[in-house]
CSV table of C-alpha atoms in Angstrom, one decimal:
chain,number,residue,atom,x,y,z
A,1189,MET,CA,44.9,72.6,3.9
A,1190,LEU,CA,42.7,72.6,0.9
A,1191,PRO,CA,39.0,73.4,2.0
A,1192,GLY,CA,37.2,71.2,-0.3
A,1193,LEU,CA,39.4,67.9,0.4
A,1194,TYR,CA,36.9,67.2,3.3
A,1195,THR,CA,34.2,67.7,1.4
A,1196,HIS,CA,35.2,65.8,-1.8
A,1197,ALA,CA,36.9,62.6,0.6
A,1198,ALA,CA,33.0,62.7,2.1
A,1199,ALA,CA,31.3,63.0,-1.1
A,1200,ALA,CA,33.5,59.5,-2.0
A,1201,ILE,CA,32.7,57.7,0.7
A,1202,GLY,CA,29.1,58.6,0.8
A,1203,GLY,CA,29.1,57.6,-2.9
A,1204,ALA,CA,31.2,54.1,-2.1
A,1205,VAL,CA,28.9,53.5,0.6
A,1206,LEU,CA,25.3,54.1,-1.5
A,1207,ALA,CA,27.2,52.3,-4.5
A,1208,GLY,CA,27.6,49.5,-1.9
A,1209,ALA,CA,24.5,49.4,-0.5
A,1210,LEU,CA,22.8,49.4,-4.2
A,1211,ALA,CA,25.2,46.7,-5.1
A,1212,TRP,CA,24.1,44.4,-2.1
A,1213,ASN,CA,20.3,45.1,-3.1
A,1214,VAL,CA,20.8,43.9,-6.2
A,1215,GLN,CA,22.9,41.1,-5.1
A,1216,GLY,CA,19.7,40.1,-3.0
A,1217,TRP,CA,17.5,40.4,-5.4
A,1218,ARG,CA,19.5,38.1,-7.9
A,1219,LEU,CA,20.4,35.3,-5.0
A,1220,GLY,CA,16.2,35.6,-4.5
A,1221,GLU,CA,15.6,34.7,-7.5
A,1222,GLU,CA,18.1,31.5,-7.4
A,1223,ILE,CA,16.8,30.9,-4.3
A,1224,ASN,CA,12.9,30.8,-5.3
A,1225,GLY,CA,13.9,29.1,-8.6
A,1226,ILE,CA,15.9,26.3,-6.4
A,1227,LYS,CA,12.6,26.1,-4.2
A,1228,ALA,CA,10.3,25.8,-7.2
A,1229,GLN,CA,12.2,22.7,-8.8
A,1230,TYR,CA,12.7,21.2,-4.8
A,1231,ALA,CA,9.0,21.0,-4.9
A,1232,ALA,CA,8.4,19.9,-8.6
A,1233,GLU,CA,10.6,16.9,-7.8
A,1234,SER,CA,8.9,16.6,-4.6
A,1235,ALA,CA,5.5,16.4,-5.9
A,1236,LYS,CA,6.8,14.1,-8.7
A,1237,ALA,CA,8.6,11.6,-6.2
A,1238,GLN,CA,5.3,11.7,-4.2
A,1239,ALA,CA,2.8,10.7,-7.2
A,1240,ASP,CA,5.4,7.7,-8.1
A,1241,THR,CA,5.1,6.7,-4.5
A,1242,ARG,CA,1.8,6.7,-4.6
A,1243,ALA,CA,1.6,4.7,-7.6
A,1244,LYS,CA,4.1,2.5,-6.6
A,1245,GLU,CA,2.2,1.8,-3.3
A,1246,LEU,CA,-1.4,1.6,-5.4
A,1247,ALA,CA,0.3,-1.7,-7.5
A,1248,PHE,CA,1.1,-3.0,-4.3
A,1249,ASN,CA,-1.8,-2.9,-2.5
A,1250,GLN,CA,-3.9,-3.7,-6.3
A,1251,ARG,CA,-1.2,-6.9,-6.1
A,1252,LEU,CA,-2.0,-7.8,-2.5
A,1253,GLN,CA,-5.7,-7.5,-2.7
A,1254,ASP,CA,-5.6,-9.7,-5.9
A,1255,ALA,CA,-3.2,-12.0,-4.0
A,1256,GLN,CA,-6.0,-12.1,-1.1
A,1257,ASN,CA,-9.4,-12.7,-3.6
A,1258,GLU,CA,-7.0,-15.6,-5.1
A,1259,ALA,CA,-6.4,-17.1,-1.8
A,1260,THR,CA,-10.4,-16.8,-0.9
A,1261,LYS,CA,-11.1,-18.8,-3.7
A,1262,ARG,CA,-8.8,-21.8,-3.2
A,1263,GLU,CA,-9.8,-21.8,-0.1
A,1264,THR,CA,-13.5,-22.2,-0.9
A,1265,LYS,CA,-12.5,-24.9,-3.6
A,1266,LEU,CA,-10.3,-26.6,-0.9
A,1267,ARG,CA,-13.1,-26.3,1.7
A,1268,GLY,CA,-15.6,-28.0,-1.2
A,1269,ASP,CA,-12.9,-30.8,-1.7
A,1270,ALA,CA,-12.8,-31.3,1.5
A,1271,ALA,CA,-16.6,-31.6,2.4
A,1272,ALA,CA,-16.6,-34.1,-0.7
A,1273,ALA,CA,-13.7,-36.5,0.8
A,1274,ARG,CA,-15.9,-36.3,4.0
A,1275,ARG,CA,-19.1,-37.6,2.1
A,1276,THR,CA,-16.8,-40.1,0.6
A,1277,ALA,CA,-15.5,-41.6,3.6
A,1278,ASP,CA,-18.9,-41.4,5.1
A,1279,GLY,CA,-20.6,-43.6,2.2
A,1280,LEU,CA,-17.6,-46.0,2.6
A,1281,ARG,CA,-18.3,-46.2,6.3
A,1282,GLY,CA,-21.5,-46.8,5.7
A,1283,ALA,CA,-20.7,-49.5,3.3
A,1284,LEU,CA,-18.5,-51.2,5.6
A,1285,TYR,CA,-21.6,-51.4,8.0
A,1286,GLU,CA,-23.8,-52.7,5.4
A,1287,PHE,CA,-21.2,-55.6,4.9
A,1288,ARG,CA,-21.0,-55.9,8.7
A,1289,ALA,CA,-24.9,-56.5,9.0
A,1290,SER,CA,-24.7,-58.9,5.7
A,1291,LEU,CA,-22.3,-61.1,7.1
A,1292,PRO,CA,-23.7,-64.7,7.4
A,1293,SER,CA,-25.4,-65.0,11.0
A,1294,ALA,CA,-23.6,-68.1,11.4
A,1295,SER,CA,-22.7,-66.8,14.8
A,1296,THR,CA,-18.8,-65.8,14.0
A,1297,SER,CA,-18.6,-63.0,16.4
A,1298,ALA,CA,-15.0,-62.8,15.3
A,1299,LEU,CA,-16.0,-61.8,11.8
A,1300,ILE,CA,-18.2,-59.5,13.2
A,1301,ALA,CA,-15.5,-57.5,15.4
A,1302,ARG,CA,-13.2,-58.0,12.8
A,1303,ALA,CA,-15.8,-55.4,10.4
A,1304,ASP,CA,-16.1,-53.1,13.6
A,1305,THR,CA,-12.1,-53.1,13.9
A,1306,ALA,CA,-11.8,-52.4,10.4
A,1307,ALA,CA,-14.6,-49.8,10.4
A,1308,GLU,CA,-13.1,-48.1,13.4
A,1309,LEU,CA,-9.6,-48.1,12.0
A,1310,LEU,CA,-10.6,-46.5,8.5
A,1311,GLY,CA,-13.2,-43.5,9.9
A,1312,ALA,CA,-9.6,-43.2,12.0
A,1313,CYS,CA,-7.1,-43.4,9.1
A,1314,VAL,CA,-10.1,-40.9,7.1
A,1315,SER,CA,-10.1,-38.4,9.9
A,1316,GLU,CA,-6.3,-38.0,9.9
A,1317,TYR,CA,-5.6,-38.1,6.1
A,1318,ARG,CA,-8.4,-35.7,5.7
A,1319,SER,CA,-6.9,-33.0,8.5
A,1320,VAL,CA,-3.5,-33.5,7.0
A,1321,ALA,CA,-4.5,-32.7,3.7
A,1322,GLU,CA,-6.8,-29.8,4.6
A,1323,ALA,CA,-3.7,-28.4,6.2
A,1324,ALA,CA,-1.3,-29.0,3.5
A,1325,ASP,CA,-3.7,-27.3,1.3
A,1326,ARG,CA,-4.1,-24.1,3.3
A,1327,HIS,CA,-0.4,-24.1,3.9
A,1328,ALA,CA,0.1,-24.1,-0.2
A,1329,GLY,CA,-2.5,-21.6,-0.6
A,1330,ASP,CA,-0.8,-19.3,2.0
A,1331,ALA,CA,2.2,-20.0,0.3
A,1332,LEU,CA,0.8,-19.2,-3.1
A,1333,MET,CA,-0.9,-15.7,-1.5
A,1334,LEU,CA,2.3,-14.7,-0.3
A,1335,GLN,CA,4.4,-15.2,-3.4
A,1336,ALA,CA,1.4,-13.5,-5.7
A,1337,ALA,CA,1.7,-10.4,-3.1
A,1338,TRP,CA,5.3,-10.1,-2.9
A,1339,PRO,CA,6.7,-7.1,-4.3
A,1340,SER,CA,8.6,-7.5,-7.9
A,1341,GLN,CA,10.8,-5.1,-10.7
A,1342,PRO,CA,8.3,-4.2,-13.1
A,1343,ARG,CA,9.7,-6.0,-16.5
């Protein structure tokens, strides 16, 4: 056999292994850079998505706070209106009692009994109507608050 054949074959195999190892390293560097680029792109997109989500959440919270503030203002106004209605009813009740007192004392007890009954009836009606009106106004205020706070698409 040729004395240099094994040496040349060993050198060729060693060169091929060295070339393969170098190619493997270069490929690793190239793919590492691509992976780092993908990671950086993902991080940037994630940060942008988080910022967008925070902005939407802040906008929603602001709308909710505004709606709650408006509901508080409406509730305050409703309470004032209810107090005014209560004062008016008390005035009417007083007027009826004055009417009863001013009836001629010609001893018609039936007239006095009717006036008492009318005053009691009016007081009961006013109380019921006032409580119904207050409940309806609170319900309407709650509905408006929920509508104002409901998320909507930007226009």
